[in-house]
Amino acid sequence: MKDSQDRKRLTINRKRGLAFQPPGKEGTHSPVSTSPLEVVRSSGRLNQHKQDRVATTNLERKITQIVLNKLDPEEVLPEIAATLGSAYGVEYCTIAVMASDRATIQTAYCYPNKTPAPFSQNPTFLLKYLNIAAILASSEPFAISDVGATGTAFSQNEGWEDLPSGVVLAMKTQFQGQVNGVVAIMRSKPHRWTASDKERLLAVSDSIAMAISQINLQRQIVAASGYQALLNQLTMAIRSYTDLEQILKLAIDGTARTLQVDRGAILLLKYTDPLVNKRGFQKRVSRATEATVVCEWPTFIPTEGNQNVGTLLNQSFCLSKCYLCLEAFANAPNATVIADKHSVPNDDIGVGIAPIFDFDAMPALLLVPLESQDKVLGFLVLQQRQPRRWLREELELVELVSAQMSTAILQFQTLRQTSALVEERTYQLQSILKVQAKLYEKTRQQVDQLRQLNQLKDEFIDTMSDQLRNPLASMRMAIRMLRQPGLSPDRQAKYLEILDRQCTQEINLIDDILALQQLESNKSPLHLQKIDLKQIVESLADSFEKKWGSKGLSLTLDLPKRPLMLQSDPDSVDRILQELLTNAGKYSDPDTTVHLCASHELDGQNPQIVLTLCNTGPGISPAEQDYIFDKFRRGQGVSEQVIQGTGLGLALVKCLVQHLNGTIAVCSNPLSHSQSWSTCFTLTLPQIQA
């Protein structure tokens, strides 16, 4: 600036014909002679200064145009670096973006024009060996005459001597009083940086600072938009999804992609005591039995090249054996932030680190607890292959994501417990309803049974009334007639016969009831004898044919030639056959034939006799066949047909057959071209060899 003022004074004095006076001595007005050579030199300096000023203005204008025209913020700084490198004619130019609150390089962009290999492969190669603190402390551009020599601007990092020879000019950038970047240009050949080079870099540093600030602002807007989109997506997923695994996978995928980390995972803790609380840190850790990886990013896809690598999914480890998890557990609900593994003192790592973290390959770690109601549910894990400074905005995002994930986990656990409780209560209710249905069915059956028993009682009373009153009425009439004077002997004999017959009928009825009661109570003794069933059948056939004569019934026998020997109770067998024949006679149509067939059969190793009695007449419906052998049961229509009976005959037959270890069955089928049915009773009795 002093040279510029001097040049201005020189020009003014020349126009006035005065010699140039140093500052502070303008009032002497002493004429000084000036040589033509000095005038030429002064004019050259003025022209050079104007050219430098124009070049600087053009460079600032180009930088401004780049900022205004480039839509993608990631293209702005590389374009500015290329423009700056081209303006200076250097082989290397880098612009590094730095954190506002710490001298830490976030990203760097370089202009590699015939740059040596280290610079083209890594834009921060030169910055790695510069003493950034010294550059930031200087308010003027920092000129380095030889990068191969140890200077004040270089750190003493190992490997700085490997830098190629050359010269460097570096300058910090500031916006609103805060450092936001570093600009460095380099020539591979010796070069002397002029004052104009420094002035130009100093002049454009403000434009670069504004560009960096603009880019940072755009990045923040894009990042904030991405953060909000991620949170909105998680919120919608929690509302819509019912599968926790989908929600956790969406959370870790979205967070890892948004923050551009190399690996992410979600760990869930399993407690032996589900009622554990936050009081007593050591007690809580001892009860957390294990941590399990339930989600990972990127998703592991097995290939031939990575079969030995494996996936973290479903891997478990004991929480108390991992230093990182213990620290995160102790710091909950705050996140455990590790920018570089070297920041963790080795002396503190006494219990080791779980292998899943691979701390050597992933030195940067962010471990955020998933907590709800003072209980740590798990951890959100984010890792980087290079050291990384985790920004405040990133930490806030991860904390919000972890809060939503904690809500989702708690919601899922509550829903699962509620569903299990509902299923249990539903099962219990269904069991109760089944029991109630069974009780209702049992009650209904009992009611039906009581109704049937009541009906049977009524029928029994009606039947017994007829069976008792009718004989008694006949007996009473016979007694009255016998009391009449002058009754002839024939008439007396007739009435005495009526008395005897009706009395016998009453006695037989009472005997049947008593016999049935004894059989049901198993109090009736058996008198086993060797009998010939063939003889019993033949003797009964003659007597029944005489009884059936008035009805026109006939009886045909189909008996084997050899005897049908049985070891049985003869009275019981005789009573069974009599009741069956009596029943057949009652329910046969007039002028029909009753068929009785007997044969030998072999049931395995047990010989037996099968007797079948068939008649033609009113049939027995399938519904009636189920209870035809019950007490006091009579077929439908017997009352209308005035068929006498008590309903005890077939019940007595069944009891007697069971008493003899035999079986009896009935079948009734309608005859074709007729209204009559064919009804057959099949009696099976065990046989002994003759």
mmCIF file of C-alpha atoms in Angstrom, residues 283-469:
data_model
loop_
_atom_site.group_PDB
_atom_site.id
_atom_site.type_symbol
_atom_site.label_atom_id
_atom_site.label_comp_id
_atom_site.label_asym_id
_atom_site.label_seq_id
_atom_site.Cartn_x
_atom_site.Cartn_y
_atom_site.Cartn_z
ATOM 1 C CA LYS A 283 -26.220 -54.360 39.305
ATOM 2 C CA ARG A 284 -27.789 -53.506 35.986
ATOM 3 C CA VAL A 285 -24.755 -54.612 33.998
ATOM 4 C CA SER A 286 -24.525 -57.926 35.789
ATOM 5 C CA ARG A 287 -28.127 -58.669 34.930
ATOM 6 C CA ALA A 288 -27.756 -57.851 31.240
ATOM 7 C CA THR A 289 -26.785 -61.294 30.069
ATOM 8 C CA GLU A 290 -26.000 -60.604 26.455
ATOM 9 C CA ALA A 291 -26.145 -58.167 23.552
ATOM 10 C CA THR A 292 -27.240 -59.435 20.141
ATOM 11 C CA VAL A 293 -26.862 -57.858 16.690
ATOM 12 C CA VAL A 294 -30.377 -57.734 15.234
ATOM 13 C CA CYS A 295 -29.678 -55.436 12.240
ATOM 14 C CA GLU A 296 -26.587 -54.481 10.260
ATOM 15 C CA TRP A 297 -25.656 -52.158 7.426
ATOM 16 C CA PRO A 298 -24.582 -52.714 4.754
ATOM 17 C CA THR A 299 -26.537 -55.944 4.438
ATOM 18 C CA PHE A 300 -24.154 -58.861 4.150
ATOM 19 C CA ILE A 301 -24.562 -60.847 0.917
ATOM 20 C CA PRO A 302 -22.451 -64.039 0.868
ATOM 21 C CA THR A 303 -20.230 -64.443 -2.207
ATOM 22 C CA GLU A 304 -17.266 -66.602 -3.122
ATOM 23 C CA GLY A 305 -14.910 -63.806 -2.156
ATOM 24 C CA ASN A 306 -16.287 -63.036 1.308
ATOM 25 C CA GLN A 307 -17.260 -66.431 2.662
ATOM 26 C CA ASN A 308 -14.590 -66.123 5.336
ATOM 27 C CA VAL A 309 -15.763 -62.659 6.404
ATOM 28 C CA GLY A 310 -19.212 -63.518 7.641
ATOM 29 C CA THR A 311 -22.010 -61.344 8.898
ATOM 30 C CA LEU A 312 -22.550 -59.650 12.252
ATOM 31 C CA LEU A 313 -26.225 -60.549 12.265
ATOM 32 C CA ASN A 314 -27.365 -62.619 15.274
ATOM 33 C CA GLN A 315 -23.899 -62.559 16.855
ATOM 34 C CA SER A 316 -24.010 -62.206 20.641
ATOM 35 C CA PHE A 317 -21.554 -61.324 23.385
ATOM 36 C CA CYS A 318 -21.622 -60.750 27.100
ATOM 37 C CA LEU A 319 -22.123 -57.087 27.858
ATOM 38 C CA SER A 320 -19.832 -57.107 30.872
ATOM 39 C CA LYS A 321 -16.898 -58.218 28.680
ATOM 40 C CA CYS A 322 -16.927 -55.216 26.317
ATOM 41 C CA TYR A 323 -15.380 -51.919 27.447
ATOM 42 C CA LEU A 324 -17.208 -49.858 24.805
ATOM 43 C CA CYS A 325 -20.617 -51.209 25.794
ATOM 44 C CA LEU A 326 -19.873 -50.709 29.479
ATOM 45 C CA GLU A 327 -18.974 -47.086 28.790
ATOM 46 C CA ALA A 328 -22.103 -46.588 26.711
ATOM 47 C CA PHE A 329 -24.151 -48.266 29.431
ATOM 48 C CA ALA A 330 -22.657 -45.969 32.048
ATOM 49 C CA ASN A 331 -23.142 -42.839 29.916
ATOM 50 C CA ALA A 332 -26.783 -43.565 29.075
ATOM 51 C CA PRO A 333 -28.806 -41.717 27.970
ATOM 52 C CA ASN A 334 -25.880 -39.728 26.483
ATOM 53 C CA ALA A 335 -24.078 -41.028 23.409
ATOM 54 C CA THR A 336 -20.529 -42.381 23.537
ATOM 55 C CA VAL A 337 -18.561 -40.479 20.882
ATOM 56 C CA ILE A 338 -15.118 -41.683 19.738
ATOM 57 C CA ALA A 339 -13.490 -39.741 16.883
ATOM 58 C CA ASP A 340 -10.429 -41.995 16.827
ATOM 59 C CA LYS A 341 -9.475 -45.120 18.713
ATOM 60 C CA HIS A 342 -6.284 -43.377 19.841
ATOM 61 C CA SER A 343 -8.430 -41.093 21.980
ATOM 62 C CA VAL A 344 -9.344 -44.091 24.148
ATOM 63 C CA PRO A 345 -6.636 -44.705 26.776
ATOM 64 C CA ASN A 346 -5.333 -48.259 26.603
ATOM 65 C CA ASP A 347 -5.153 -48.402 30.386
ATOM 66 C CA ASP A 348 -8.941 -48.023 30.607
ATOM 67 C CA ILE A 349 -9.642 -50.998 28.363
ATOM 68 C CA GLY A 350 -9.409 -53.663 31.006
ATOM 69 C CA VAL A 351 -12.221 -56.002 29.957
ATOM 70 C CA GLY A 352 -11.518 -55.922 26.223
ATOM 71 C CA ILE A 353 -13.650 -54.951 23.250
ATOM 72 C CA ALA A 354 -16.173 -57.195 21.539
ATOM 73 C CA PRO A 355 -14.844 -58.510 18.198
ATOM 74 C CA ILE A 356 -17.883 -57.255 16.304
ATOM 75 C CA PHE A 357 -16.653 -53.650 16.629
ATOM 76 C CA ASP A 358 -13.349 -54.400 14.798
ATOM 77 C CA PHE A 359 -11.855 -51.305 16.418
ATOM 78 C CA ASP A 360 -8.591 -51.495 14.428
ATOM 79 C CA ALA A 361 -10.365 -51.326 11.062
ATOM 80 C CA MET A 362 -13.126 -48.985 12.275
ATOM 81 C CA PRO A 363 -11.435 -46.456 14.608
ATOM 82 C CA ALA A 364 -14.282 -43.895 14.616
ATOM 83 C CA LEU A 365 -17.299 -44.990 16.657
ATOM 84 C CA LEU A 366 -20.641 -43.578 17.712
ATOM 85 C CA LEU A 367 -22.520 -45.669 20.281
ATOM 86 C CA VAL A 368 -25.988 -44.348 21.131
ATOM 87 C CA PRO A 369 -28.097 -46.090 23.797
ATOM 88 C CA LEU A 370 -31.678 -47.039 23.021
ATOM 89 C CA GLU A 371 -33.386 -46.180 26.279
ATOM 90 C CA SER A 372 -36.948 -46.101 27.504
ATOM 91 C CA GLN A 373 -38.261 -45.542 31.012
ATOM 92 C CA ASP A 374 -34.770 -45.644 32.587
ATOM 93 C CA LYS A 375 -33.979 -48.961 30.943
ATOM 94 C CA VAL A 376 -31.362 -49.465 28.236
ATOM 95 C CA LEU A 377 -32.934 -51.564 25.488
ATOM 96 C CA GLY A 378 -29.889 -51.687 23.218
ATOM 97 C CA PHE A 379 -27.437 -49.577 21.203
ATOM 98 C CA LEU A 380 -27.266 -47.890 17.812
ATOM 99 C CA VAL A 381 -23.735 -48.391 16.433
ATOM 100 C CA LEU A 382 -22.146 -46.268 13.667
ATOM 101 C CA GLN A 383 -18.515 -46.735 12.576
ATOM 102 C CA GLN A 384 -16.068 -45.150 10.132
ATOM 103 C CA ARG A 385 -12.891 -46.568 8.595
ATOM 104 C CA GLN A 386 -11.041 -43.269 9.073
ATOM 105 C CA PRO A 387 -10.995 -41.011 12.117
ATOM 106 C CA ARG A 388 -14.036 -38.780 12.048
ATOM 107 C CA ARG A 389 -15.183 -35.817 14.026
ATOM 108 C CA TRP A 390 -18.878 -36.302 14.757
ATOM 109 C CA LEU A 391 -20.720 -33.014 14.288
ATOM 110 C CA ARG A 392 -23.276 -31.662 16.697
ATOM 111 C CA GLU A 393 -26.001 -31.871 14.034
ATOM 112 C CA GLU A 394 -25.144 -35.523 13.430
ATOM 113 C CA LEU A 395 -25.322 -36.309 17.124
ATOM 114 C CA GLU A 396 -28.694 -34.602 17.390
ATOM 115 C CA LEU A 397 -30.001 -36.625 14.440
ATOM 116 C CA VAL A 398 -28.782 -39.915 15.857
ATOM 117 C CA GLU A 399 -30.301 -39.108 19.237
ATOM 118 C CA LEU A 400 -33.665 -38.426 17.590
ATOM 119 C CA VAL A 401 -33.411 -41.644 15.587
ATOM 120 C CA SER A 402 -32.515 -43.601 18.712
ATOM 121 C CA ALA A 403 -35.489 -42.067 20.532
ATOM 122 C CA GLN A 404 -37.830 -43.178 17.748
ATOM 123 C CA MET A 405 -36.269 -46.628 17.677
ATOM 124 C CA SER A 406 -36.669 -46.903 21.448
ATOM 125 C CA THR A 407 -40.313 -45.951 21.068
ATOM 126 C CA ALA A 408 -40.752 -48.551 18.342
ATOM 127 C CA ILE A 409 -39.070 -51.267 20.425
ATOM 128 C CA LEU A 410 -41.136 -50.415 23.494
ATOM 129 C CA GLN A 411 -44.292 -50.238 21.373
ATOM 130 C CA PHE A 412 -43.528 -53.610 19.804
ATOM 131 C CA GLN A 413 -42.753 -55.206 23.151
ATOM 132 C CA THR A 414 -45.945 -53.768 24.621
ATOM 133 C CA LEU A 415 -47.920 -54.919 21.598
ATOM 134 C CA ARG A 416 -46.362 -58.368 21.812
ATOM 135 C CA GLN A 417 -47.139 -58.621 25.517
ATOM 136 C CA THR A 418 -50.655 -57.345 24.901
ATOM 137 C CA SER A 419 -51.128 -59.783 22.035
ATOM 138 C CA ALA A 420 -49.844 -62.629 24.175
ATOM 139 C CA LEU A 421 -52.177 -61.574 26.972
ATOM 140 C CA VAL A 422 -55.083 -61.288 24.543
ATOM 141 C CA GLU A 423 -54.270 -64.703 23.094
ATOM 142 C CA GLU A 424 -54.078 -66.166 26.579
ATOM 143 C CA ARG A 425 -57.348 -64.557 27.600
ATOM 144 C CA THR A 426 -58.927 -65.614 24.316
ATOM 145 C CA TYR A 427 -57.760 -69.169 24.850
ATOM 146 C CA GLN A 428 -59.102 -69.104 28.393
ATOM 147 C CA LEU A 429 -62.384 -67.652 27.165
ATOM 148 C CA GLN A 430 -62.606 -70.280 24.447
ATOM 149 C CA SER A 431 -61.906 -72.973 27.015
ATOM 150 C CA ILE A 432 -64.604 -71.531 29.267
ATOM 151 C CA LEU A 433 -67.003 -71.367 26.340
ATOM 152 C CA LYS A 434 -66.181 -74.955 25.437
ATOM 153 C CA VAL A 435 -66.796 -76.031 29.009
ATOM 154 C CA GLN A 436 -70.001 -74.022 29.054
ATOM 155 C CA ALA A 437 -71.022 -75.583 25.748
ATOM 156 C CA LYS A 438 -70.302 -79.037 27.124
ATOM 157 C CA LEU A 439 -72.198 -78.219 30.299
ATOM 158 C CA TYR A 440 -75.043 -76.841 28.245
ATOM 159 C CA GLU A 441 -75.049 -79.931 26.061
ATOM 160 C CA LYS A 442 -74.871 -82.140 29.114
ATOM 161 C CA THR A 443 -77.675 -80.170 30.720
ATOM 162 C CA ARG A 444 -79.681 -80.355 27.535
ATOM 163 C CA GLN A 445 -79.128 -84.088 27.369
ATOM 164 C CA GLN A 446 -80.122 -84.416 30.988
ATOM 165 C CA VAL A 447 -83.214 -82.315 30.355
ATOM 166 C CA ASP A 448 -84.029 -84.475 27.343
ATOM 167 C CA GLN A 449 -83.372 -87.551 29.407
ATOM 168 C CA LEU A 450 -85.583 -86.248 32.189
ATOM 169 C CA ARG A 451 -88.239 -85.427 29.642
ATOM 170 C CA GLN A 452 -87.936 -88.919 28.206
ATOM 171 C CA LEU A 453 -87.980 -90.441 31.660
ATOM 172 C CA ASN A 454 -91.007 -88.375 32.507
ATOM 173 C CA GLN A 455 -92.632 -89.548 29.317
ATOM 174 C CA LEU A 456 -91.657 -93.116 30.135
ATOM 175 C CA LYS A 457 -93.088 -92.653 33.591
ATOM 176 C CA ASP A 458 -96.346 -91.421 32.127
ATOM 177 C CA GLU A 459 -96.404 -94.255 29.648
ATOM 178 C CA PHE A 460 -95.520 -96.724 32.395
ATOM 179 C CA ILE A 461 -98.274 -95.376 34.606
ATOM 180 C CA ASP A 462 -100.720 -95.590 31.732
ATOM 181 C CA THR A 463 -99.538 -99.075 30.867
ATOM 182 C CA MET A 464 -99.507 -100.276 34.424
ATOM 183 C CA SER A 465 -102.889 -98.725 34.927
ATOM 184 C CA ASP A 466 -104.230 -100.765 32.057
ATOM 185 C CA GLN A 467 -102.310 -103.889 33.003
ATOM 186 C CA LEU A 468 -103.451 -103.682 36.611
ATOM 187 C CA ARG A 469 -106.894 -102.201 36.353
#
